[in-house]
Short mmCIF file of C-alpha atoms in Angstrom, two decimals:
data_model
loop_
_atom_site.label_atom_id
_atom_site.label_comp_id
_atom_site.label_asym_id
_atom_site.label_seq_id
_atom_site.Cartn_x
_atom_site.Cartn_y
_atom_site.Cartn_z
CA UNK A 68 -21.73 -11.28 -10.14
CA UNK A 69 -20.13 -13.50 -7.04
CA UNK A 70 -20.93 -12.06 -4.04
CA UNK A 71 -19.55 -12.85 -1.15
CA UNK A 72 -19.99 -15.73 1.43
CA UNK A 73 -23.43 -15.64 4.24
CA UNK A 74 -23.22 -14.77 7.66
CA UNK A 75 -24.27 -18.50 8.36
CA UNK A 76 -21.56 -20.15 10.57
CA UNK A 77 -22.80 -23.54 9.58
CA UNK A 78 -22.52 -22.82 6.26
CA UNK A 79 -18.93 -20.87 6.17
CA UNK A 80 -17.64 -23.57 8.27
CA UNK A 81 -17.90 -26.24 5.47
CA UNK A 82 -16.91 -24.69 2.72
CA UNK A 83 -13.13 -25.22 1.98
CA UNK A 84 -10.89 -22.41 0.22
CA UNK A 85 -7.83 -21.93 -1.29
CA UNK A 86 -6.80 -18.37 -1.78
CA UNK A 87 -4.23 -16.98 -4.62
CA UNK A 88 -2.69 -13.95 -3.78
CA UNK A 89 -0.54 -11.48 -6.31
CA UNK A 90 1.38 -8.55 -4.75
CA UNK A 91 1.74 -5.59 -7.34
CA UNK A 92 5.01 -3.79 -5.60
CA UNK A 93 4.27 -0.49 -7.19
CA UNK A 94 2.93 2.82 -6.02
CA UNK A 95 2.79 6.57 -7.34
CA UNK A 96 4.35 7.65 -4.18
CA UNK A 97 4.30 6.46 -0.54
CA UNK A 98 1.99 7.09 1.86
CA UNK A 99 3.11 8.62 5.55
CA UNK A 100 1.69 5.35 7.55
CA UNK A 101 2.65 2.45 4.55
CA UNK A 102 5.25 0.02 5.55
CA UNK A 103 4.27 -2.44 2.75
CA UNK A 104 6.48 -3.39 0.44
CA UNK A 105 6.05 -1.18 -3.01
CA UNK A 106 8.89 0.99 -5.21
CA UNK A 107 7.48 4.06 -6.28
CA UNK A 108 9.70 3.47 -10.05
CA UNK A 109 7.52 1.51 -12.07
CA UNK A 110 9.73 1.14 -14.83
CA UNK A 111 9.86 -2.39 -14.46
CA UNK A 112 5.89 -2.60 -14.44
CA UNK A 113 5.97 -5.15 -17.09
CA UNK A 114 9.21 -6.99 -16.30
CA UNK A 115 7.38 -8.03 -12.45
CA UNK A 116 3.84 -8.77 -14.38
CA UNK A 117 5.96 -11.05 -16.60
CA UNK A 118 7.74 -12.89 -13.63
CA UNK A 119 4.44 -12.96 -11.69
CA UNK A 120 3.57 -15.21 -14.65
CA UNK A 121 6.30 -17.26 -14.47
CA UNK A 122 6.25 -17.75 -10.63
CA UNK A 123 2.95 -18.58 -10.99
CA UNK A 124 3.64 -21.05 -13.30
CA UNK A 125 6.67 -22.53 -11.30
CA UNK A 126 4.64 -23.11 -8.18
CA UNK A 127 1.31 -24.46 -10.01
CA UNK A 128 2.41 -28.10 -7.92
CA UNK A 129 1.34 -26.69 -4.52
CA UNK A 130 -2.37 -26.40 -5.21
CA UNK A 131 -2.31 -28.69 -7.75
CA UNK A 132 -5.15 -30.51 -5.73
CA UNK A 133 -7.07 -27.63 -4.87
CA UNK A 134 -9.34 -25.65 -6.44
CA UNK A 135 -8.70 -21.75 -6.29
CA UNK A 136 -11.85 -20.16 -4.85
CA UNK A 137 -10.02 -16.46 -4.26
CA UNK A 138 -7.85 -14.77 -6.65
CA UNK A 139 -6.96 -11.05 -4.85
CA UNK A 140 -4.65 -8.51 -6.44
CA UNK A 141 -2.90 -6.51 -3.49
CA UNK A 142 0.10 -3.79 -3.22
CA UNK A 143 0.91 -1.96 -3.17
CA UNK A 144 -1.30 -0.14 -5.94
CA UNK A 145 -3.06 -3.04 -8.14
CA UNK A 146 -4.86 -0.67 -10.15
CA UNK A 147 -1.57 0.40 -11.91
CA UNK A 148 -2.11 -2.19 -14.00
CA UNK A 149 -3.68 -2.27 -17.64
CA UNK A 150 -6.19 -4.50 -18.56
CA UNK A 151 -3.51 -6.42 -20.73
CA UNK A 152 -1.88 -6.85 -17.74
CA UNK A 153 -3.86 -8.67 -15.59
CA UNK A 154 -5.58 -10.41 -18.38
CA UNK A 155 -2.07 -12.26 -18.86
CA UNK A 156 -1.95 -13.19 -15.26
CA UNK A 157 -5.39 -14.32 -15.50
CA UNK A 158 -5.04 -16.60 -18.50
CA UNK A 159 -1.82 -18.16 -16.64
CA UNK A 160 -4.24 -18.67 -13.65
CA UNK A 161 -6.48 -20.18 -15.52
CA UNK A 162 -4.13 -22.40 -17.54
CA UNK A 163 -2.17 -23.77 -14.45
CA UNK A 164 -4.72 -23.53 -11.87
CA UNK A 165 -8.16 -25.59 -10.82
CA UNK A 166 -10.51 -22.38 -10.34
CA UNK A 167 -13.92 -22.42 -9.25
CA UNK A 168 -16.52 -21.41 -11.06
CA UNK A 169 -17.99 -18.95 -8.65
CA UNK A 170 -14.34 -17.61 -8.17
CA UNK A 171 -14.17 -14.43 -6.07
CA UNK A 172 -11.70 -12.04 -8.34
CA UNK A 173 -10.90 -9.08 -6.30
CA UNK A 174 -8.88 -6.24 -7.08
CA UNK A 175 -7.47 -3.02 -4.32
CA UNK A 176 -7.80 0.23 -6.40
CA UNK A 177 -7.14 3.98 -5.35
CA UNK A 178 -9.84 6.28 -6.49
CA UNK A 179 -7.70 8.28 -8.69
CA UNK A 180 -7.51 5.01 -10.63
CA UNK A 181 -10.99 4.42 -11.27
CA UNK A 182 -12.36 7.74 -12.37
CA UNK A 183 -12.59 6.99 -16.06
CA UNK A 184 -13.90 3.48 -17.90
CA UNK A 185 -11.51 0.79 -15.78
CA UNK A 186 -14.63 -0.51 -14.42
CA UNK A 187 -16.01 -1.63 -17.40
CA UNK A 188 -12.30 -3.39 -18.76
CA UNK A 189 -12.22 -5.31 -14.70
CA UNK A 190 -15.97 -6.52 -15.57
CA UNK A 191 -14.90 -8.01 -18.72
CA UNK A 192 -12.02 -9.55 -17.01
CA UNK A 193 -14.28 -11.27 -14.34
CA UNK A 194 -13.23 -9.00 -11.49
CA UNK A 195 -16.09 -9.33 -9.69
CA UNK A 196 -15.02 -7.34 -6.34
CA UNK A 197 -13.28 -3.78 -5.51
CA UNK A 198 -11.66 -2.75 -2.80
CA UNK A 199 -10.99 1.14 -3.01
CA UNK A 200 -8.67 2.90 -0.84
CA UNK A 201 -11.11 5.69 0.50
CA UNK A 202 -9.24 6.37 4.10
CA UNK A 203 -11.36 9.91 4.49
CA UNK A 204 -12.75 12.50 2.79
CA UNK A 205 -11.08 15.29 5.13
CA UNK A 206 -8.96 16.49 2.21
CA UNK A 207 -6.36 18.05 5.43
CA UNK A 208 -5.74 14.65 6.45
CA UNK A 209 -5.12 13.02 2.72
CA UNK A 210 -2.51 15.83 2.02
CA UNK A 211 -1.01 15.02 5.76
CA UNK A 212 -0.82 11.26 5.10
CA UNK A 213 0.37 12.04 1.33
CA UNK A 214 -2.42 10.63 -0.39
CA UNK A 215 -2.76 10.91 -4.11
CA UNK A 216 -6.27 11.48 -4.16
CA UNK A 217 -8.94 14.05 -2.91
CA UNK A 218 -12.60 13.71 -1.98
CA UNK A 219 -14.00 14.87 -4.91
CA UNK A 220 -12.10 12.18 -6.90
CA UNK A 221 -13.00 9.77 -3.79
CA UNK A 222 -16.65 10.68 -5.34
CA UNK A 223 -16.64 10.42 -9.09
CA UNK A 224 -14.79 7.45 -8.79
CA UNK A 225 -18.15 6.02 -6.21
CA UNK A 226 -20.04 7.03 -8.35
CA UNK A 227 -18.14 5.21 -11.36
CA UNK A 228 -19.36 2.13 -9.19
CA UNK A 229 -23.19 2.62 -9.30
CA UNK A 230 -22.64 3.62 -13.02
CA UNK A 231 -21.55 -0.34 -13.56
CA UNK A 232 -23.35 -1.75 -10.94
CA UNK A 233 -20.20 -3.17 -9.12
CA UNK A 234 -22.48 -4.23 -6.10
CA UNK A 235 -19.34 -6.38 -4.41
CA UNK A 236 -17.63 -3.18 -2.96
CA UNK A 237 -15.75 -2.50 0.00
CA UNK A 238 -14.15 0.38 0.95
CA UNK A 239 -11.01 0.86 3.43
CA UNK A 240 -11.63 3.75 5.85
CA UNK A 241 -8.90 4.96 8.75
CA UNK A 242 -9.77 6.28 11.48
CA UNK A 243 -7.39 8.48 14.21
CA UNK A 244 -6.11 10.88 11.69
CA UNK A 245 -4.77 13.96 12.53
CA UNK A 246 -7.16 17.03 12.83
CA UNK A 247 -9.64 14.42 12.58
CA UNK A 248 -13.51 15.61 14.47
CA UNK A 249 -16.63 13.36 15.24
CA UNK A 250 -18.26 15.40 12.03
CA UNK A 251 -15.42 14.60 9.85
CA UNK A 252 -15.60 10.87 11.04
CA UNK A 253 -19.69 10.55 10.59
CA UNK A 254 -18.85 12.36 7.11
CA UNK A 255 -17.12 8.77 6.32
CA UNK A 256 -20.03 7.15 7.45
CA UNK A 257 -22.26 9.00 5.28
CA UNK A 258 -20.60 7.64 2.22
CA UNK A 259 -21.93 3.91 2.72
CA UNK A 260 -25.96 4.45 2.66
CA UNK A 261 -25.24 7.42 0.01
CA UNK A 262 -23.50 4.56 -2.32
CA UNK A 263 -24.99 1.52 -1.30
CA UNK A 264 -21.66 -0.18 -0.24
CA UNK A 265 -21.82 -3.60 1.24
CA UNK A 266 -18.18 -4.40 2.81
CA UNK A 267 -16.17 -1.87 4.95
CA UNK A 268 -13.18 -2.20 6.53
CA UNK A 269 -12.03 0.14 9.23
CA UNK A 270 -8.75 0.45 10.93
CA UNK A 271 -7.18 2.68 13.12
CA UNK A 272 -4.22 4.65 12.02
CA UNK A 273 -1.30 2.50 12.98
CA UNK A 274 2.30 4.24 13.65
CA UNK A 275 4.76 2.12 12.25
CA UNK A 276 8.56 2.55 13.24
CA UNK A 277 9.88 3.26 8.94
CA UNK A 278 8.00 5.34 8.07
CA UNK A 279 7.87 9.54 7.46
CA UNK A 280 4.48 9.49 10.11
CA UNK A 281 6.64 7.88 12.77
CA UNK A 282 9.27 10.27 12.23
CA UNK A 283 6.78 13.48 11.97
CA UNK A 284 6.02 12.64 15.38
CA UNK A 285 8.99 12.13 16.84
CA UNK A 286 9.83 15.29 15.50
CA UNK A 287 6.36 16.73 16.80
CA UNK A 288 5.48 17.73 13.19
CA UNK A 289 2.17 16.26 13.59
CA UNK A 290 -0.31 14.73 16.57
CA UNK A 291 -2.77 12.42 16.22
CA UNK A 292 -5.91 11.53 18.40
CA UNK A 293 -5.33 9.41 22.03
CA UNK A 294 -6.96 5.55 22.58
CA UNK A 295 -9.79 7.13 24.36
CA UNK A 296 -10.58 8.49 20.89
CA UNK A 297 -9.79 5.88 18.94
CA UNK A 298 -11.93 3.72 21.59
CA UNK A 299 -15.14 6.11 21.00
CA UNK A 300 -14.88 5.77 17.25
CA UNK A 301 -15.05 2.57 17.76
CA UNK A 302 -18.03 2.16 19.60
CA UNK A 303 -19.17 4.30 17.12
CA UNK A 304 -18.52 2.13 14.51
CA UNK A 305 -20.32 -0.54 16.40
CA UNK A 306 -23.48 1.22 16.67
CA UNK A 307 -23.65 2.55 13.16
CA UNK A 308 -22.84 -0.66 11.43
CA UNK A 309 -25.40 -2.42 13.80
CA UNK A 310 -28.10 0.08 13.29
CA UNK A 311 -28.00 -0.10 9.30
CA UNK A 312 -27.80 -4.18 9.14
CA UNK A 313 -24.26 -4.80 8.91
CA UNK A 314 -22.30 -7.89 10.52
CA UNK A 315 -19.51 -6.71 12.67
CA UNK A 316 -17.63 -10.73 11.27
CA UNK A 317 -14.16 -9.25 12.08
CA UNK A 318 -12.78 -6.98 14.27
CA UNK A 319 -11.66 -4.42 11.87
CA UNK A 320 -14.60 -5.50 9.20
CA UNK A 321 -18.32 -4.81 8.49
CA UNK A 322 -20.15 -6.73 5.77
CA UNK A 323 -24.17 -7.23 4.54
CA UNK A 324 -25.29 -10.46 4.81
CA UNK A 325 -23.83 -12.43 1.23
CA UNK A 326 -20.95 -9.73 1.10
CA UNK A 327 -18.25 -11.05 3.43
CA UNK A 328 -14.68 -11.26 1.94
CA UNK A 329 -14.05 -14.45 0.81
CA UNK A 330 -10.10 -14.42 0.63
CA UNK A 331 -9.65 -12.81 3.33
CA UNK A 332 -12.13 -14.99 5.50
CA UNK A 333 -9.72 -17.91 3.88
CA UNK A 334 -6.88 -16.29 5.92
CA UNK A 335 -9.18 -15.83 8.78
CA UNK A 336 -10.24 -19.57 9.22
CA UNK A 337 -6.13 -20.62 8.85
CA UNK A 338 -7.00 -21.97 5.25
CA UNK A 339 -4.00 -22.86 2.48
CA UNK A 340 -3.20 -19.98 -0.03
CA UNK A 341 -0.78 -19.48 -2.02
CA UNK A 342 1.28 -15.64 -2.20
CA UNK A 343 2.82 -14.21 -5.58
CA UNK A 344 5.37 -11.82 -5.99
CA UNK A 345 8.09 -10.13 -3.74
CA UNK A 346 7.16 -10.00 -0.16
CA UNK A 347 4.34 -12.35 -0.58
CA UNK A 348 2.97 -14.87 2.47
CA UNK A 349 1.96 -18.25 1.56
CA UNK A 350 0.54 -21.12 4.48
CA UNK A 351 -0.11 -24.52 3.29
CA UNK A 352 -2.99 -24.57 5.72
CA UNK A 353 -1.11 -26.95 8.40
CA UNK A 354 2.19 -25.87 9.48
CA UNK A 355 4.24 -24.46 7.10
CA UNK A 356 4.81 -20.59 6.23
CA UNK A 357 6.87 -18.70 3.73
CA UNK A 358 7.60 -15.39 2.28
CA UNK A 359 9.10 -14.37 -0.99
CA UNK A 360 12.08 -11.91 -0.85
CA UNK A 361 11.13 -8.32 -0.21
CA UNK A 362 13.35 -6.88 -2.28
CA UNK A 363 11.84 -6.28 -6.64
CA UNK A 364 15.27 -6.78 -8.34
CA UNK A 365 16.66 -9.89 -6.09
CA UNK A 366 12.77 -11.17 -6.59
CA UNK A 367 13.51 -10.30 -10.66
CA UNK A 368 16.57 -12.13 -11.05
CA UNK A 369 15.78 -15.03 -9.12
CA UNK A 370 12.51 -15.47 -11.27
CA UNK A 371 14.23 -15.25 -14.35
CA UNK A 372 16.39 -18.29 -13.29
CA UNK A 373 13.98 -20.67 -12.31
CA UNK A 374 14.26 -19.73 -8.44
CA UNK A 375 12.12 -18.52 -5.81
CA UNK A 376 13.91 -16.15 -3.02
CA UNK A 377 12.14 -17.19 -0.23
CA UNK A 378 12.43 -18.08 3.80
CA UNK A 379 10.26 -20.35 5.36
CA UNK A 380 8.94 -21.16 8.80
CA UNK A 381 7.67 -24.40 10.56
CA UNK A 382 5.12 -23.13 12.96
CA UNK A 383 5.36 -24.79 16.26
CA UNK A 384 2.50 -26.80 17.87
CA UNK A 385 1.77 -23.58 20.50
CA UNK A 386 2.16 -20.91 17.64
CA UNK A 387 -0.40 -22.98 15.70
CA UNK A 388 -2.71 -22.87 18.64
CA UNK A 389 -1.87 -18.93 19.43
CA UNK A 390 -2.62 -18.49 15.50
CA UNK A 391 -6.06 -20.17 15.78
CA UNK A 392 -6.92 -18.14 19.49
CA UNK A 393 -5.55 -14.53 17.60
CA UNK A 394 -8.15 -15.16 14.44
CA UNK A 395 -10.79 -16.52 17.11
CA UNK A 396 -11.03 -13.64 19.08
CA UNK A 397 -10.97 -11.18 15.87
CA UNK A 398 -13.79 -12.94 14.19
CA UNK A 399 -17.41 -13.77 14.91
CA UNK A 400 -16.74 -17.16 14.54
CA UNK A 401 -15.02 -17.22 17.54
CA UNK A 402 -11.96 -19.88 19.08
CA UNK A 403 -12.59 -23.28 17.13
CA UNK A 404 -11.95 -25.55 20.10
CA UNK A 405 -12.32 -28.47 17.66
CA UNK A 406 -9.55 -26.81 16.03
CA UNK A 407 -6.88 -26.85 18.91
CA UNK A 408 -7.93 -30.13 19.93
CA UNK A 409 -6.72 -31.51 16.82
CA UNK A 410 -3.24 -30.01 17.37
CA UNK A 411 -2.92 -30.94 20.69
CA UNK A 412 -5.68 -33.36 22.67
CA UNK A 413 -5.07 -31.47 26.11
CA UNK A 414 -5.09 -28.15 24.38
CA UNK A 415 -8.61 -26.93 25.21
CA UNK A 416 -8.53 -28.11 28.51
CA UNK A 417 -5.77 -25.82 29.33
CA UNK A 418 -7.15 -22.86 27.47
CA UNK A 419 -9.94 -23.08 29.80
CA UNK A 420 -8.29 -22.98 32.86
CA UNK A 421 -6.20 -20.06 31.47
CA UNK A 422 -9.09 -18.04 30.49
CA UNK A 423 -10.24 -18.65 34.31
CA UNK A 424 -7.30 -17.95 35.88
CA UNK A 425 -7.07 -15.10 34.00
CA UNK A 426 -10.70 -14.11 35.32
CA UNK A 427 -11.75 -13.87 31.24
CA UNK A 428 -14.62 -16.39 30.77
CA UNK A 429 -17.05 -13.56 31.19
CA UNK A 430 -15.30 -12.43 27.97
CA UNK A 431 -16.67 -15.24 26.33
CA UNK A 432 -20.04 -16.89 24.79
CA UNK A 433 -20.12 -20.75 24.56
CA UNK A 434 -21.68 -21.80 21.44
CA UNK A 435 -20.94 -25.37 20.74
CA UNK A 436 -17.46 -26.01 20.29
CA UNK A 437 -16.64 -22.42 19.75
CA UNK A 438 -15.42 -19.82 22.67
CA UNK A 439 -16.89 -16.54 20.90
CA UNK A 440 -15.81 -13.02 21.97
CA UNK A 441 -18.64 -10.79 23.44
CA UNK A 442 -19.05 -7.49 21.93
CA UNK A 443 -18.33 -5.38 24.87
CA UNK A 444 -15.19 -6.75 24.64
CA UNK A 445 -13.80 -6.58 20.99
CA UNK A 446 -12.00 -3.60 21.53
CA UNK A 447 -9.74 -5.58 23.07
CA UNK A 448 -9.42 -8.47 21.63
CA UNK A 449 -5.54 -8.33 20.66
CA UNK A 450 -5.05 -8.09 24.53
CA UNK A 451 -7.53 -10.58 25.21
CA UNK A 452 -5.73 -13.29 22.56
CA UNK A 453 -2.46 -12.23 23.85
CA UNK A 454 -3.36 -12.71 27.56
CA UNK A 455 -4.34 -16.32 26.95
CA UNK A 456 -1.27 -17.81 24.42
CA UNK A 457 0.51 -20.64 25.09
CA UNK A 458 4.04 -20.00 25.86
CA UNK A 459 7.13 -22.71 25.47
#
């Protein structure tokens, strides 16, 4: 088994990474809060594995000197996919791609996917980590939010994971759902000692503008909890994760020590990886972003001919800076001052002042060359980052 990397800053901060990411637009239907890109008609399943293949294959020049440490399946739902299925795209990997030998192969699933023998076809395949889409076990809530599962299978299918010892397991839990209580919340919490998980992500409910939560309420079909809620889960959080040995390395994500997400700590640090698929984001680890087409038929036909639908962005010298002071004050790592000093040899200078004049040092531990968030003041770190960007 890989396991993930070690809280050790040192260490983390020498290793290099390049990340491969594969979007699988396909769901069974859409959640009330999703505004990823997915289709809910899979009939073309195995037309988009087949160009994920070939895009894969057309863009094997852009790591061609790298070696793949993180291979992630993301959606969408992943876990649509048959064994067959990602076996192909893991052969084409593995064909056209450098890949470590320690890779980290990581796959999102929904529990209703995993209640039978997948497990045992992903361990074959060298899947080595699982990310299951718990959100809550308040079954009120999953029916709200149009969720295809229900606690019990949220169970079998943890259970599913002791049965083949897949030790490298996160979970995604949401907090701020409607009806939700401080029982219903610690309920949650109960799952990770009771299953032995080691990576947890938790993020609160987010109301985005397209989709059938924003509308239900507008409408006033539905209410969800206030900030001062969502601030006292938490602190919560904090304390719980604290308490039971867990490394609060990212604002919205708890980890044991040797369990941190690799590939997502490669996006984290402002490392290269590449993005597969439609509505994929790939960086090149300096300047340069882009996005394949969000859209499964334009991505189809373009693939078919040879082309990738895509935009791209050249990040400016202060977005590059406001990228690096964003991740900074999200992660325990903190604001690599090395970093922006590279990009600009006056940079850190002014980011002090800024922080000064913007009475925010106190914010801040100094360790080294890093500006590191305090913990009484995560909660805010968005406002924090946003407070303190360089502007043109």
């Amino acid at each position: 088994m890989i396991s993930g990397l070690t809280g050790s800053t040192p260490i983390f901060q020498q290793i290099k990474l390049a990340g491969l990411y594969l979007h699988i637009p396909f769901c069974r239907k859409a959640c009330h809060y999703c505004d990823f890109h997915f289709s809910t008609n899979s009939s073309a399943l195995l037309s988009m594995v087949e160009a994920l293949g070939r895009e894969l294959v057309l863009r094997r020049d852009e790591l061609s000197s790298d070696t793949i440490e993180t291979i992630y399946f993301g959606g969408g739902t992943p876990s649509l996919l048959e064994a067959n299925h990602l076996g192909f795209l893991l052969n084409i990997i593995s064909k056209n791609f450098k890949v470590s030998r320690l890779v980290e192969i990581s796959i999102e699933c929904n529990p209703e996917d995993i209640i039978n023998d997948e497990l045992q076809d992903f361990k074959k395949l060298g899947i080595n980590r699982l990310s299951i889409g718990i959100q809550t076990l308040d079954d009120k809530a999953l029916l709200l939010m149009n969720r295809n599962h229900d606690s019990k299978t949220t169970l079998r299918a943890l259970d599913k994971t002791l049965k083949y010892d897949f030790g490298n397991l996160n979970i995604d839990l949401m907090y701020g759902m409607p009806g939700e209580t401080i029982e219903i919340w610690k309920e949650n919490l109960d799952l990770i000692n009771k299953f032995y998980i080691k990576h947890i992500s938790c993020y609160n409910l987010t109301v985005e503008s397209r989709t059938a939560l924003h509308h239900f309420l507008k409408k006033g079909k539905l209410t969800i909890p206030d900030d001062q809620w969502n601030r006292q889960i938490f602190e919560l959080n904090s304390s719980f994760f604290a308490e039971n040995g867990y490394d609060h390395y990212e604002i919205s994500n708890f980890a044991k020590k040797d369990f941190y997400s690799l590939h997502n700590s490669n996006y984290w640090r402002g490392e290269k990886y590449l993005g597969i698929g439609p509505s994929a984001h790939s960086y090149d680890g300096q300047n340069q972003r882009s996005w394949n087409v969000s859209n499964n038929v334009k991505y189809l036909s373009g693939i078919e001919c040879g082309v990738r639908d895509f935009e791209m962005e050249v990040l400016s010298t202060n977005n590059r800076i406001n990228e690096l002071i964003m991740i900074g004050c999200r992660t325990k790592w903190g604001i690599d001052l090395s970093k922006i000093t590279e990009i600009d040899a006056s940079a850190s200078e002014i980011l002090i002042k800024q922080l000064e004049v913007e009475n925010l040092m106190d914010s801040f531990e100094v360790n080294d060359n890093y500006l590191i968030l305090r913990d009484d003041a995560k909660l805010f770190a968005d406002q924090i980052a946003s407070s303190i960007f360089f502007t043109d």
